[in-house]
Short mmCIF file of C-alpha atoms in Angstrom, two decimals:
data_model
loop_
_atom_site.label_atom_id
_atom_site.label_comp_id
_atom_site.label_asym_id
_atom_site.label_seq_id
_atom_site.Cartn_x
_atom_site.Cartn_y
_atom_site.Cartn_z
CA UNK A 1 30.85 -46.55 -89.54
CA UNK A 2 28.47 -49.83 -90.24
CA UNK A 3 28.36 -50.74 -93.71
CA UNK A 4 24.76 -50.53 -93.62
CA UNK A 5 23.29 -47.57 -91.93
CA UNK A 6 19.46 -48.21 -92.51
CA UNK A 7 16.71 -44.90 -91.12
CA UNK A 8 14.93 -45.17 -88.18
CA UNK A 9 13.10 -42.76 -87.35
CA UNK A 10 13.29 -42.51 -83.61
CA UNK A 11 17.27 -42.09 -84.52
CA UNK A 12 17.13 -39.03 -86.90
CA UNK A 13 16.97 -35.67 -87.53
CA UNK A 14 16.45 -33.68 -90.33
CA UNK A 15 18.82 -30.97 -91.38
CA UNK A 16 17.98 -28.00 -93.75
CA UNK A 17 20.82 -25.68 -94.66
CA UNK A 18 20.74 -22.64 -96.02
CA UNK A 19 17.64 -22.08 -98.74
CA UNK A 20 17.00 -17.84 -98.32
CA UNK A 21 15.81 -15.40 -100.25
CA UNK A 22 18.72 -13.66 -101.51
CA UNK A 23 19.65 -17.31 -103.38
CA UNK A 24 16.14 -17.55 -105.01
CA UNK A 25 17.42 -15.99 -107.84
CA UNK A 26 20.38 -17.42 -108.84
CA UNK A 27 20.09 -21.49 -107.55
CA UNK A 28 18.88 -23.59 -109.69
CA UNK A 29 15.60 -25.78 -110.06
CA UNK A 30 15.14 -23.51 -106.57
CA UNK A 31 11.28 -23.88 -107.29
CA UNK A 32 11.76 -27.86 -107.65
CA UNK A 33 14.19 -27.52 -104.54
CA UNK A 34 11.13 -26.01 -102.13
CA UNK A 35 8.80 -28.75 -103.74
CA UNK A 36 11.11 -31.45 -102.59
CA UNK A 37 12.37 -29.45 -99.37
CA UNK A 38 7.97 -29.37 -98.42
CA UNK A 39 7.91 -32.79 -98.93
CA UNK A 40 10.53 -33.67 -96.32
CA UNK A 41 9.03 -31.33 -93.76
CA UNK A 42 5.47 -33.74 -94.42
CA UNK A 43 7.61 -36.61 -93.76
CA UNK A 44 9.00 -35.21 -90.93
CA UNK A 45 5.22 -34.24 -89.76
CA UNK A 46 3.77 -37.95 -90.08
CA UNK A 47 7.48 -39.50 -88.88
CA UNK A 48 7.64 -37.37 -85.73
CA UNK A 49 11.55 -36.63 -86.94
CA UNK A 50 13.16 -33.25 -85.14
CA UNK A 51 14.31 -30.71 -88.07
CA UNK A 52 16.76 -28.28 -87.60
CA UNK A 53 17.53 -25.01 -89.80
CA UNK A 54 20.50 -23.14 -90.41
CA UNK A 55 20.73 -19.70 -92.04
CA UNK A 56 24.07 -18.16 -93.41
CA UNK A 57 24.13 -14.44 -92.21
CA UNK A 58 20.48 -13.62 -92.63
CA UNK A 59 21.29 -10.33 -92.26
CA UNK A 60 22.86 -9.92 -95.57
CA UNK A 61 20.90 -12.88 -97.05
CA UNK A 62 17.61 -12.61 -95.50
CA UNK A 63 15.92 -15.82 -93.90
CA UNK A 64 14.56 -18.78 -95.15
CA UNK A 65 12.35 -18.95 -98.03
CA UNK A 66 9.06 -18.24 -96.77
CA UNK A 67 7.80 -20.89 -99.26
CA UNK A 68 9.37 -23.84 -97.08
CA UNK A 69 6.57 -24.24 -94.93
CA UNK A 70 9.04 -24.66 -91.74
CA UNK A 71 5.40 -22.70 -89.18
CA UNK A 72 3.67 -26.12 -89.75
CA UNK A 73 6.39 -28.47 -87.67
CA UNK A 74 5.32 -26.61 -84.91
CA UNK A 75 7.45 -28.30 -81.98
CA UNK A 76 9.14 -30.53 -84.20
CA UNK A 77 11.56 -27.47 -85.47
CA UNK A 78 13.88 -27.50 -82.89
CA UNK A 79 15.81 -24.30 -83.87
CA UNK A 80 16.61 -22.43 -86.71
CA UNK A 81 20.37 -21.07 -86.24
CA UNK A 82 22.23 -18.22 -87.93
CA UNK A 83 25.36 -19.15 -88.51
CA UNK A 84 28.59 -17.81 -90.63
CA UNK A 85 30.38 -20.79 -90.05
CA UNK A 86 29.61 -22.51 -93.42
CA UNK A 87 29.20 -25.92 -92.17
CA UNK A 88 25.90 -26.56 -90.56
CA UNK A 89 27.88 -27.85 -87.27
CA UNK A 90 28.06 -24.62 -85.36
CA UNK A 91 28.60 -24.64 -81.55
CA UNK A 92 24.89 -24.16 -81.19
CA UNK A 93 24.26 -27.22 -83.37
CA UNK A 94 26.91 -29.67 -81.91
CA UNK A 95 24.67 -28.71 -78.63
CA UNK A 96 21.22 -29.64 -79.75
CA UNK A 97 22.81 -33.38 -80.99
CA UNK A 98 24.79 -33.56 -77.51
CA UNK A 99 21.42 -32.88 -75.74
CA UNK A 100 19.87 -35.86 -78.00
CA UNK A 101 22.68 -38.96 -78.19
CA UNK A 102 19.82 -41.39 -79.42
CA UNK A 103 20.57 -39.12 -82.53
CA UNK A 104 22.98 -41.42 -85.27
CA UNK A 105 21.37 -40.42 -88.57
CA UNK A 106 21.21 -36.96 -90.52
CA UNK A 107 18.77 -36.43 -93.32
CA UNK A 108 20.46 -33.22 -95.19
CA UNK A 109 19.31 -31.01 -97.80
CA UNK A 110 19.83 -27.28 -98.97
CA UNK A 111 22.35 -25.16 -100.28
CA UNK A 112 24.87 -24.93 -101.96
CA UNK A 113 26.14 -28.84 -102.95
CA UNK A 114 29.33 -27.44 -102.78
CA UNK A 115 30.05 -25.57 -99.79
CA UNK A 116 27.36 -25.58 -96.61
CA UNK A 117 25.77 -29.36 -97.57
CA UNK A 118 29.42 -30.42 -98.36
CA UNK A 119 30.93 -29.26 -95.35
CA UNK A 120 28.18 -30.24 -92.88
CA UNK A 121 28.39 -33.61 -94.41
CA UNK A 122 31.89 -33.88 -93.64
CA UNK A 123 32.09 -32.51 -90.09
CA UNK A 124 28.87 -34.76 -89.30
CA UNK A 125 30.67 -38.12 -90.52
CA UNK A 126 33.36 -37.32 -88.67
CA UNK A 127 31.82 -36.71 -85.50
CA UNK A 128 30.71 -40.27 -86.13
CA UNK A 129 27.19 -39.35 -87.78
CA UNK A 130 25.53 -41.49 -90.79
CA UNK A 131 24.88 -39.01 -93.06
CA UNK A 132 21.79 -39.21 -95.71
CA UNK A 133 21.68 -36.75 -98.18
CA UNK A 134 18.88 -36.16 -100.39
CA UNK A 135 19.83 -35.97 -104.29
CA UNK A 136 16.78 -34.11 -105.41
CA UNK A 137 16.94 -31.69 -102.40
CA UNK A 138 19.92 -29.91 -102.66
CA UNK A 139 21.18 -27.63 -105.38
CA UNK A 140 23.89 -24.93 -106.27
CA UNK A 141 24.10 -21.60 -108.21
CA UNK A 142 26.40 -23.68 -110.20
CA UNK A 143 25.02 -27.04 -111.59
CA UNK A 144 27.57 -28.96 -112.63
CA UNK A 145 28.82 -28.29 -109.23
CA UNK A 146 26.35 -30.52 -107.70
CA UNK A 147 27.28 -34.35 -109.32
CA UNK A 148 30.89 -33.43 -107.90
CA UNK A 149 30.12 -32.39 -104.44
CA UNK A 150 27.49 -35.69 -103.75
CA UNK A 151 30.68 -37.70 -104.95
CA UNK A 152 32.84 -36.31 -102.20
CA UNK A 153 30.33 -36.86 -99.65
CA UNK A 154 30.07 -40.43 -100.85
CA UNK A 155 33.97 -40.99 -100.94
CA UNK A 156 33.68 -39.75 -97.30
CA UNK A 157 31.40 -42.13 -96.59
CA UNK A 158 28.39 -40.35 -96.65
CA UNK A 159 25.11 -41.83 -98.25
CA UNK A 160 23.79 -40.24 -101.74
CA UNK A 161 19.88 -40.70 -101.76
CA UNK A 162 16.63 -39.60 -103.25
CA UNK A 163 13.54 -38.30 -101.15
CA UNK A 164 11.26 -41.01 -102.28
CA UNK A 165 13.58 -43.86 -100.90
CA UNK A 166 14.83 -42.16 -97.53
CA UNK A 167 10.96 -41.53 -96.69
CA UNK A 168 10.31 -45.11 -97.16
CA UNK A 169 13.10 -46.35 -95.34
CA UNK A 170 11.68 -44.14 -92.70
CA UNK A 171 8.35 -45.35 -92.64
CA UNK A 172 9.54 -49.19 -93.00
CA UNK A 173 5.93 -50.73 -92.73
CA UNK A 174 2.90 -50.34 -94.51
CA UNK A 175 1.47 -52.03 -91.43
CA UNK A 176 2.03 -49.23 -88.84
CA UNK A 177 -0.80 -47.51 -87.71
CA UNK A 178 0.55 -44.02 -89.37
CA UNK A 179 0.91 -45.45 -92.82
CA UNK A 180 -2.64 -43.99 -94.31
CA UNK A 181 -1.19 -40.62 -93.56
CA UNK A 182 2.05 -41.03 -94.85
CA UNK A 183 0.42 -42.97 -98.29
CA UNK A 184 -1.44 -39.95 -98.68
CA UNK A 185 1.82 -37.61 -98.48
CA UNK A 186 3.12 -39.56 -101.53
CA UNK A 187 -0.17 -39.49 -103.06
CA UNK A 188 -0.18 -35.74 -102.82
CA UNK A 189 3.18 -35.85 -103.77
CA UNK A 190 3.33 -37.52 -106.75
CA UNK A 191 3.52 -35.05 -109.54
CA UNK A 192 6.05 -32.91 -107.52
CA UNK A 193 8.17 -36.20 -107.71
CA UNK A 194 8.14 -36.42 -111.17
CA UNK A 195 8.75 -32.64 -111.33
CA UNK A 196 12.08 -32.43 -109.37
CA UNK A 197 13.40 -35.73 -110.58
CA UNK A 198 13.31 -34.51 -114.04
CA UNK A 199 14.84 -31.11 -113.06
CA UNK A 200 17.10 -32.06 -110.34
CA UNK A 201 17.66 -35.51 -110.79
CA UNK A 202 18.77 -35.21 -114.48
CA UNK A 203 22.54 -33.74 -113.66
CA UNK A 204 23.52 -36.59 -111.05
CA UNK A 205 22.87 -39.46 -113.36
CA UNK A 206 26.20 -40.70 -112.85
CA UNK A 207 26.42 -41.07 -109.35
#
C-alpha cells in the first residue's frame, strides 16, 4: 500500500453500511450521522463517485433510513445489498469492484464503528483497497466504542478522516468547471458541519 493514497475521484467509490431504522433509536448522534451521511451523497452528486449500500438483514432491521436521501443519486447508486455477512464485502460486493478495477479507493461510513465499518475496512485493505473512512460519519450504539475501532482501522493501515477534508481532496481544484456547485454544497453545508463535529467529532479527539 503507497504511503500516500491521495482521492481521485474517477478512482472511488463510496460505501454506506448499515444506517436502518431499527438502529435509529439506540446509535448515537444518529441525527448528526444522516446530516453528515446527506452530505456525502451531495458530494457524490457533484463528484460523479458510484455509492454502494449495504443493509444487515432488513428483514429484521428494516431498510435504510429513509432520511438518507439515497432516490436522489439516481444512477450513481449502484446497488443496495442485503447482506448478513457483517463485513460490507459480500460476494455480491466483491462483484461490483471486480466489474470496476479502475476502483483503488473506498470512502466508508455507517454503522456500527465496531463491527460492519470495522470489518469492511479490514477485508477491503486486504484485498489491496485504500480505505478512507469518514470520522464524523460513522457511529455505534456504544460511544466509546468508536475512538477504538478508527484506531484499528488505522493500525491496519486504513486512513481516519473527516468529511470536510475527503470532499476536498476529491474536488482538488477550485478551477474545475464543477467547483460553483460543489462551493455551494459546503455553503449549504456549513452549519451541519459545525453540528456533527461537535457531536461526533468530540469522542475521537485522540486519534
Amino acid at each position: 500500500m503507497p504511503a500516500v493514497a491521495k482521492l481521485v475521484p474517477e478512482e472511488t467509490v463510496f460505501f454506506l453500511c448499515d444506517v436502518q431504522t431499527r438502529f435509529k433509536n439506540v446509535i448515537f448522534g444518529i441525527d448528526e450521522l444522516v446530516l453528515t451521511i446527506n452530505k456525502m451523497l451531495k458530494v457524490a452528486k457533484v463528484l460523479e463517485i458510484p455509492v454502494v449500500v449495504t443493509e444487515q438483514n432488513p428483514k429484521g432491521l428494516g431498510n435504510s433510513i429513509p432520511d438518507i436521501d439515497l432516490p436522489s443519486l439516481g444512477p450513481l447508486l449502484v446497488a443496495t445489498i442485503a447482506k448478513g455477512l457483517f463485513s460490507m464485502l459480500t460476494p455480491e460486493v466483491k462483484a461490483l469492484l471486480h466489474e470496476r478495477p479502475h476502483i483503488k479507493s473506498v470512502v466508508l461510513f455507517g454503522i456500527e464503528s465496531q463491527v460492519c465499518v470495522l470489518q469492511s475496512a479490514l477485508d477491503l485493505i486486504e484485498a489491496g483497497y485504500n480505505v478512507h473512512v469518514i470520522a464524523d460519519g460513522v457511529s455505534s450504539s456504544n460511544k466509546e466504542e468508536i475512538p477504538f475501532a478508527l484506531e484499528r482501522i488505522r493500525q491496519s493501515g486504513g486512513y481516519i478522516t473527516t468529511s470536510e477534508s475527503a470532499a476536498f481532496q476529491l474536488q482538488r481544484d477550485a478551477g474545475l468547471p464543477g467547483f460553483k456547485l460543489f462551493s455551494n454544497v459546503m455553503k449549504e453545508e456549513k452549519n451541519n458541519a459545525v453540528r456533527t463535529s461537535q457531536k461526533l467529532l468530540q469522542h475521537r479527539s485522540f486519534l
